[in-house]
Short mmCIF file of N, CA and C in Angstrom, two decimals:
data_model
loop_
_atom_site.label_atom_id
_atom_site.label_comp_id
_atom_site.label_asym_id
_atom_site.label_seq_id
_atom_site.Cartn_x
_atom_site.Cartn_y
_atom_site.Cartn_z
N MET A 1 56.43 -25.68 -68.55
CA MET A 1 57.17 -24.60 -67.97
C MET A 1 56.64 -23.25 -68.43
N LYS A 2 56.24 -23.20 -69.74
CA LYS A 2 55.68 -21.98 -70.26
C LYS A 2 54.40 -21.65 -69.52
N ASN A 3 53.62 -22.67 -69.25
CA ASN A 3 52.37 -22.45 -68.53
C ASN A 3 52.64 -21.94 -67.12
N PHE A 4 53.68 -22.45 -66.54
CA PHE A 4 54.02 -22.02 -65.18
C PHE A 4 54.43 -20.56 -65.18
N LYS A 5 55.22 -20.12 -66.18
CA LYS A 5 55.63 -18.72 -66.28
C LYS A 5 54.42 -17.83 -66.50
N LYS A 6 53.49 -18.29 -67.37
CA LYS A 6 52.28 -17.52 -67.63
C LYS A 6 51.46 -17.38 -66.33
N LEU A 7 51.33 -18.49 -65.63
CA LEU A 7 50.57 -18.49 -64.39
C LEU A 7 51.22 -17.57 -63.36
N LEU A 8 52.53 -17.64 -63.27
CA LEU A 8 53.27 -16.79 -62.34
C LEU A 8 53.11 -15.32 -62.72
N THR A 9 53.16 -15.00 -63.98
CA THR A 9 53.00 -13.63 -64.47
C THR A 9 51.59 -13.13 -64.17
N VAL A 10 50.58 -13.96 -64.43
CA VAL A 10 49.19 -13.58 -64.17
C VAL A 10 48.98 -13.34 -62.68
N LEU A 11 49.50 -14.21 -61.85
CA LEU A 11 49.37 -14.05 -60.40
C LEU A 11 50.07 -12.79 -59.92
N THR A 12 51.22 -12.51 -60.44
CA THR A 12 51.97 -11.30 -60.06
C THR A 12 51.21 -10.05 -60.48
N LEU A 13 50.70 -10.03 -61.71
CA LEU A 13 49.95 -8.87 -62.19
C LEU A 13 48.66 -8.69 -61.38
N THR A 14 48.00 -9.79 -61.08
CA THR A 14 46.77 -9.72 -60.29
C THR A 14 47.08 -9.17 -58.90
N THR A 15 48.13 -9.67 -58.31
CA THR A 15 48.52 -9.21 -56.98
C THR A 15 48.86 -7.72 -57.01
N LEU A 16 49.62 -7.28 -57.99
CA LEU A 16 49.98 -5.87 -58.10
C LEU A 16 48.74 -5.01 -58.34
N THR A 17 47.84 -5.48 -59.17
CA THR A 17 46.62 -4.72 -59.47
C THR A 17 45.77 -4.58 -58.21
N LEU A 18 45.58 -5.69 -57.52
CA LEU A 18 44.77 -5.65 -56.30
C LEU A 18 45.43 -4.81 -55.21
N THR A 19 46.73 -4.91 -55.13
CA THR A 19 47.45 -4.13 -54.12
C THR A 19 47.34 -2.65 -54.41
N SER A 20 47.51 -2.27 -55.67
CA SER A 20 47.43 -0.85 -56.01
C SER A 20 46.00 -0.33 -55.88
N CYS A 21 45.00 -1.15 -56.16
CA CYS A 21 43.60 -0.73 -55.98
C CYS A 21 43.30 -0.57 -54.50
N GLY A 22 43.79 -1.46 -53.72
CA GLY A 22 43.58 -1.38 -52.28
C GLY A 22 44.17 -0.11 -51.71
N ASP A 23 45.34 0.27 -52.14
CA ASP A 23 45.98 1.48 -51.65
C ASP A 23 45.20 2.71 -52.07
N ARG A 24 44.69 2.70 -53.30
CA ARG A 24 43.91 3.84 -53.77
C ARG A 24 42.64 4.00 -52.93
N ASN A 25 41.98 2.90 -52.65
CA ASN A 25 40.77 2.97 -51.84
C ASN A 25 41.08 3.50 -50.44
N GLU A 26 42.16 3.02 -49.88
CA GLU A 26 42.55 3.50 -48.55
C GLU A 26 42.86 4.98 -48.60
N GLU A 27 43.57 5.37 -49.67
CA GLU A 27 43.93 6.77 -49.82
C GLU A 27 42.69 7.63 -50.01
N LYS A 28 41.75 7.11 -50.82
CA LYS A 28 40.50 7.82 -51.05
C LYS A 28 39.75 7.98 -49.73
N ASN A 29 39.65 6.90 -48.99
CA ASN A 29 38.93 6.94 -47.72
C ASN A 29 39.59 7.87 -46.73
N SER A 30 40.92 7.86 -46.70
CA SER A 30 41.59 8.71 -45.72
C SER A 30 41.49 10.17 -46.11
N ASN A 31 41.44 10.48 -47.43
CA ASN A 31 41.32 11.86 -47.85
C ASN A 31 39.90 12.39 -47.69
N ASN A 32 38.92 11.54 -47.92
CA ASN A 32 37.53 11.98 -47.88
C ASN A 32 36.89 11.82 -46.51
N SER A 33 37.53 11.10 -45.66
CA SER A 33 36.88 10.87 -44.36
C SER A 33 37.02 12.12 -43.51
N ASN A 34 35.92 12.45 -42.85
CA ASN A 34 35.94 13.59 -41.95
C ASN A 34 36.37 13.11 -40.58
N PRO A 35 37.29 13.80 -39.99
CA PRO A 35 37.69 13.37 -38.65
C PRO A 35 36.53 13.60 -37.68
N THR A 36 36.43 12.71 -36.73
CA THR A 36 35.38 12.84 -35.73
C THR A 36 35.69 14.05 -34.88
N SER A 37 34.71 14.88 -34.71
CA SER A 37 34.92 16.05 -33.87
C SER A 37 33.82 16.11 -32.83
N ILE A 38 34.18 16.61 -31.68
CA ILE A 38 33.21 16.75 -30.60
C ILE A 38 32.82 18.21 -30.56
N VAL A 39 31.54 18.43 -30.60
CA VAL A 39 31.03 19.79 -30.59
C VAL A 39 30.39 20.03 -29.23
N SER A 40 30.81 21.06 -28.58
CA SER A 40 30.24 21.42 -27.30
C SER A 40 29.14 22.45 -27.55
N VAL A 41 27.95 22.12 -27.09
CA VAL A 41 26.83 23.03 -27.26
C VAL A 41 26.54 23.64 -25.90
N GLU A 42 26.64 24.94 -25.83
CA GLU A 42 26.32 25.63 -24.59
C GLU A 42 24.87 26.05 -24.61
N SER A 43 24.20 25.78 -23.55
CA SER A 43 22.80 26.15 -23.47
C SER A 43 22.69 27.66 -23.30
N SER A 44 21.86 28.24 -24.11
CA SER A 44 21.66 29.68 -23.99
C SER A 44 20.67 29.99 -22.87
N GLU A 45 19.99 28.94 -22.41
CA GLU A 45 19.04 29.14 -21.32
C GLU A 45 19.79 29.18 -20.01
N LYS A 46 19.50 30.17 -19.21
CA LYS A 46 20.09 30.24 -17.89
C LYS A 46 19.17 29.49 -16.95
N GLU A 47 19.77 28.90 -15.92
CA GLU A 47 18.95 28.20 -14.95
C GLU A 47 18.03 29.21 -14.29
N GLU A 48 16.76 28.88 -14.27
CA GLU A 48 15.79 29.80 -13.71
C GLU A 48 15.85 29.76 -12.18
N VAL A 49 15.90 30.92 -11.59
CA VAL A 49 15.86 31.03 -10.14
C VAL A 49 14.82 32.07 -9.77
N THR A 50 14.27 31.90 -8.58
CA THR A 50 13.30 32.84 -8.04
C THR A 50 13.94 33.53 -6.85
N ASN A 51 13.97 34.83 -6.87
CA ASN A 51 14.55 35.61 -5.77
C ASN A 51 13.51 35.80 -4.67
N VAL A 52 13.90 35.45 -3.45
CA VAL A 52 13.01 35.59 -2.30
C VAL A 52 13.80 36.16 -1.11
N SER A 53 13.08 36.71 -0.16
CA SER A 53 13.68 37.14 1.11
C SER A 53 13.38 36.05 2.13
N ILE A 54 14.39 35.68 2.89
CA ILE A 54 14.21 34.62 3.89
C ILE A 54 14.58 35.18 5.26
N LEU A 55 13.70 34.92 6.21
CA LEU A 55 13.93 35.32 7.59
C LEU A 55 13.70 34.09 8.46
N ILE A 56 14.65 33.81 9.34
CA ILE A 56 14.52 32.67 10.25
C ILE A 56 14.56 33.23 11.67
N LYS A 57 13.47 32.97 12.43
CA LYS A 57 13.33 33.50 13.80
C LYS A 57 13.02 32.38 14.78
N ASP A 58 13.57 32.52 15.97
CA ASP A 58 13.24 31.66 17.10
C ASP A 58 12.36 32.51 18.01
N THR A 59 11.04 32.39 17.86
CA THR A 59 10.14 33.22 18.67
C THR A 59 10.04 32.71 20.11
N VAL A 60 10.41 31.45 20.34
CA VAL A 60 10.40 30.90 21.70
C VAL A 60 11.44 31.64 22.54
N ASN A 61 12.61 31.84 21.98
CA ASN A 61 13.71 32.51 22.68
C ASN A 61 13.92 33.96 22.21
N GLU A 62 12.98 34.44 21.41
CA GLU A 62 13.00 35.81 20.91
C GLU A 62 14.33 36.18 20.25
N LYS A 63 14.73 35.37 19.25
CA LYS A 63 15.98 35.62 18.54
C LYS A 63 15.74 35.61 17.04
N GLU A 64 16.37 36.56 16.36
CA GLU A 64 16.40 36.50 14.90
C GLU A 64 17.67 35.73 14.54
N ILE A 65 17.50 34.65 13.82
CA ILE A 65 18.65 33.79 13.51
C ILE A 65 19.36 34.26 12.26
N LEU A 66 18.60 34.58 11.22
CA LEU A 66 19.24 35.12 10.02
C LEU A 66 18.22 35.74 9.09
N LYS A 67 18.74 36.61 8.27
CA LYS A 67 17.95 37.25 7.24
C LYS A 67 18.81 37.25 5.99
N GLU A 68 18.24 36.81 4.87
CA GLU A 68 19.02 36.75 3.63
C GLU A 68 18.13 36.86 2.41
N GLU A 69 18.78 37.16 1.32
CA GLU A 69 18.12 37.11 0.01
C GLU A 69 18.48 35.75 -0.58
N GLY A 70 17.48 34.93 -0.85
CA GLY A 70 17.72 33.59 -1.36
C GLY A 70 17.37 33.47 -2.84
N LYS A 71 18.01 32.53 -3.48
CA LYS A 71 17.71 32.23 -4.88
C LYS A 71 17.28 30.76 -4.94
N ILE A 72 16.00 30.56 -5.17
CA ILE A 72 15.44 29.22 -5.18
C ILE A 72 15.40 28.73 -6.63
N ASP A 73 16.04 27.60 -6.90
CA ASP A 73 16.06 27.08 -8.26
C ASP A 73 14.96 26.04 -8.44
N LYS A 74 15.04 25.30 -9.53
CA LYS A 74 14.00 24.33 -9.88
C LYS A 74 13.85 23.22 -8.85
N ASP A 75 14.86 23.01 -8.00
CA ASP A 75 14.78 21.96 -6.98
C ASP A 75 13.88 22.35 -5.82
N GLY A 76 13.56 23.62 -5.69
CA GLY A 76 12.57 24.06 -4.71
C GLY A 76 13.13 24.49 -3.37
N LEU A 77 12.21 24.97 -2.55
CA LEU A 77 12.54 25.53 -1.25
C LEU A 77 13.09 24.49 -0.28
N GLN A 78 12.50 23.31 -0.26
CA GLN A 78 12.95 22.28 0.67
C GLN A 78 14.42 21.93 0.43
N LYS A 79 14.78 21.72 -0.81
CA LYS A 79 16.16 21.39 -1.16
C LYS A 79 17.09 22.55 -0.78
N TYR A 80 16.65 23.77 -1.02
CA TYR A 80 17.44 24.96 -0.66
C TYR A 80 17.72 24.97 0.84
N LEU A 81 16.69 24.71 1.64
CA LEU A 81 16.86 24.72 3.10
C LEU A 81 17.77 23.58 3.56
N GLU A 82 17.62 22.42 2.96
CA GLU A 82 18.48 21.28 3.32
C GLU A 82 19.94 21.59 3.02
N GLU A 83 20.20 22.19 1.88
CA GLU A 83 21.57 22.46 1.47
C GLU A 83 22.20 23.66 2.15
N ASN A 84 21.40 24.65 2.52
CA ASN A 84 21.96 25.90 3.03
C ASN A 84 21.70 26.18 4.51
N HIS A 85 20.72 25.49 5.12
CA HIS A 85 20.34 25.84 6.49
C HIS A 85 20.14 24.63 7.39
N LYS A 86 20.78 23.54 7.08
CA LYS A 86 20.74 22.33 7.93
C LYS A 86 19.32 21.90 8.27
N ALA A 87 18.42 22.03 7.30
CA ALA A 87 17.02 21.64 7.54
C ALA A 87 16.88 20.12 7.44
N LYS A 88 16.02 19.60 8.29
CA LYS A 88 15.69 18.17 8.26
C LYS A 88 14.16 18.07 8.19
N PHE A 89 13.72 17.06 7.45
CA PHE A 89 12.28 16.88 7.25
C PHE A 89 11.89 15.46 7.61
N GLU A 90 10.68 15.34 8.14
CA GLU A 90 10.13 14.03 8.49
C GLU A 90 8.66 14.02 8.11
N ASP A 91 8.28 13.10 7.25
CA ASP A 91 6.89 13.02 6.77
C ASP A 91 6.41 14.36 6.21
N GLY A 92 7.27 15.05 5.50
CA GLY A 92 6.91 16.32 4.87
C GLY A 92 6.95 17.53 5.78
N MET A 93 7.21 17.31 7.05
CA MET A 93 7.26 18.43 8.02
C MET A 93 8.71 18.74 8.37
N MET A 94 9.03 20.03 8.46
CA MET A 94 10.37 20.42 8.85
C MET A 94 10.51 20.21 10.36
N THR A 95 11.49 19.42 10.76
CA THR A 95 11.68 19.11 12.17
C THR A 95 12.91 19.80 12.75
N GLU A 96 13.75 20.34 11.88
CA GLU A 96 14.96 21.02 12.35
C GLU A 96 15.39 22.05 11.32
N LEU A 97 15.89 23.18 11.82
CA LEU A 97 16.40 24.25 10.95
C LEU A 97 17.49 24.98 11.73
N GLU A 98 18.62 25.18 11.09
CA GLU A 98 19.75 25.88 11.71
C GLU A 98 20.11 25.28 13.08
N GLY A 99 19.98 23.95 13.20
CA GLY A 99 20.36 23.27 14.45
C GLY A 99 19.30 23.31 15.54
N ILE A 100 18.19 23.95 15.29
CA ILE A 100 17.11 24.02 16.29
C ILE A 100 16.06 22.97 15.93
N LYS A 101 15.87 22.02 16.86
CA LYS A 101 14.94 20.91 16.62
C LYS A 101 13.59 21.18 17.28
N GLN A 102 12.55 20.70 16.60
CA GLN A 102 11.22 20.78 17.20
C GLN A 102 11.21 19.94 18.47
N ASP A 103 10.32 20.27 19.39
CA ASP A 103 10.18 19.53 20.64
C ASP A 103 8.69 19.27 20.87
N LYS A 104 8.27 18.06 20.55
CA LYS A 104 6.84 17.71 20.67
C LYS A 104 6.35 17.81 22.11
N GLU A 105 7.19 17.43 23.08
CA GLU A 105 6.78 17.47 24.48
C GLU A 105 6.50 18.90 24.95
N LYS A 106 7.26 19.86 24.41
CA LYS A 106 7.07 21.27 24.78
C LYS A 106 6.16 22.00 23.80
N ASN A 107 5.64 21.26 22.81
CA ASN A 107 4.80 21.86 21.75
C ASN A 107 5.52 22.99 21.01
N GLN A 108 6.77 22.77 20.66
CA GLN A 108 7.56 23.76 19.93
C GLN A 108 7.82 23.20 18.52
N TYR A 109 7.39 23.96 17.54
CA TYR A 109 7.46 23.49 16.16
C TYR A 109 7.93 24.60 15.22
N TRP A 110 8.41 24.19 14.06
CA TRP A 110 8.75 25.14 13.00
C TRP A 110 7.51 25.39 12.14
N MET A 111 7.21 26.65 11.93
CA MET A 111 6.10 27.06 11.07
C MET A 111 6.69 28.00 10.03
N TYR A 112 6.00 28.12 8.90
CA TYR A 112 6.49 29.10 7.93
C TYR A 112 5.36 29.91 7.34
N TYR A 113 5.75 31.14 6.98
CA TYR A 113 4.80 32.15 6.52
C TYR A 113 5.31 32.72 5.21
N VAL A 114 4.38 33.02 4.33
CA VAL A 114 4.72 33.63 3.05
C VAL A 114 3.99 34.97 2.97
N ASN A 115 4.76 36.02 2.80
CA ASN A 115 4.20 37.38 2.72
C ASN A 115 3.28 37.68 3.90
N GLY A 116 3.70 37.26 5.09
CA GLY A 116 2.98 37.57 6.32
C GLY A 116 1.85 36.62 6.68
N GLU A 117 1.54 35.65 5.82
CA GLU A 117 0.45 34.72 6.10
C GLU A 117 0.97 33.29 6.20
N MET A 118 0.37 32.52 7.13
CA MET A 118 0.80 31.13 7.28
C MET A 118 0.60 30.40 5.95
N ALA A 119 1.61 29.65 5.57
CA ALA A 119 1.55 28.92 4.30
C ALA A 119 0.46 27.86 4.33
N GLU A 120 -0.14 27.66 3.18
CA GLU A 120 -1.25 26.70 3.09
C GLU A 120 -0.81 25.34 2.59
N VAL A 121 0.46 25.22 2.16
CA VAL A 121 0.99 23.94 1.67
C VAL A 121 2.31 23.66 2.37
N GLY A 122 2.71 22.39 2.34
CA GLY A 122 3.99 22.02 2.91
C GLY A 122 5.15 22.62 2.12
N ILE A 123 6.30 22.71 2.76
CA ILE A 123 7.47 23.33 2.14
C ILE A 123 7.85 22.63 0.84
N GLY A 124 7.73 21.31 0.81
CA GLY A 124 8.07 20.55 -0.40
C GLY A 124 7.16 20.84 -1.58
N ASP A 125 5.94 21.31 -1.30
CA ASP A 125 4.98 21.61 -2.37
C ASP A 125 4.90 23.09 -2.71
N TYR A 126 5.57 23.90 -1.94
CA TYR A 126 5.47 25.34 -2.14
C TYR A 126 6.28 25.78 -3.37
N LEU A 127 5.66 26.57 -4.23
CA LEU A 127 6.33 27.14 -5.40
C LEU A 127 6.51 28.63 -5.18
N PRO A 128 7.73 29.04 -4.85
CA PRO A 128 7.94 30.46 -4.55
C PRO A 128 7.72 31.35 -5.76
N LYS A 129 7.26 32.55 -5.48
CA LYS A 129 7.07 33.57 -6.52
C LYS A 129 8.13 34.64 -6.31
N GLU A 130 8.48 35.32 -7.37
CA GLU A 130 9.50 36.36 -7.32
C GLU A 130 9.18 37.36 -6.20
N ASN A 131 10.21 37.63 -5.39
CA ASN A 131 10.16 38.60 -4.28
C ASN A 131 9.26 38.20 -3.12
N ASP A 132 8.89 36.93 -3.01
CA ASP A 132 8.16 36.48 -1.83
C ASP A 132 9.02 36.72 -0.59
N GLN A 133 8.34 37.00 0.51
CA GLN A 133 9.02 37.11 1.80
C GLN A 133 8.63 35.87 2.60
N ILE A 134 9.61 35.01 2.81
CA ILE A 134 9.36 33.74 3.49
C ILE A 134 9.98 33.80 4.87
N GLU A 135 9.15 33.54 5.86
CA GLU A 135 9.60 33.63 7.25
C GLU A 135 9.41 32.27 7.92
N PHE A 136 10.46 31.79 8.53
CA PHE A 136 10.40 30.54 9.29
C PHE A 136 10.47 30.91 10.76
N ARG A 137 9.47 30.44 11.50
CA ARG A 137 9.40 30.77 12.92
C ARG A 137 9.37 29.49 13.76
N PHE A 138 10.25 29.46 14.74
CA PHE A 138 10.20 28.38 15.72
C PHE A 138 9.25 28.86 16.80
N GLU A 139 8.10 28.20 16.94
CA GLU A 139 7.02 28.72 17.79
C GLU A 139 6.57 27.72 18.87
N GLN A 140 6.10 28.31 19.94
CA GLN A 140 5.43 27.55 21.01
C GLN A 140 3.96 27.50 20.62
N MET A 141 3.38 26.33 20.55
CA MET A 141 1.97 26.20 20.17
C MET A 141 1.07 26.16 21.40
#
């Protein structure tokens, strides 16, 4: 019986010791742990845009459709036209702009000019320069 009391006392003391150590560790961890925080980093870089003048003309019907100051971002001129002027492209060629479709049978096509000269590359490959004057003409060939 004495052995049983000793065993019971040892088990109780061990349990109390382990329990109190466990609480201290938890307390230590909860006091020293840094709460997770989310840091929002704002980019100091502004999205680069190129300012250009855009003129859209229907020379077949002798109409100026629109004139605007455009801001072309990293997505380029083709994306700008698709998003802002209902442009459609086929095999790299613009086939429609502002609702006016090319007509192969009548030889009427969309052409574009940069600073008064016919562009040497397709719209998708063109890299606008600041203050370029870009003119889109619907022309009879």
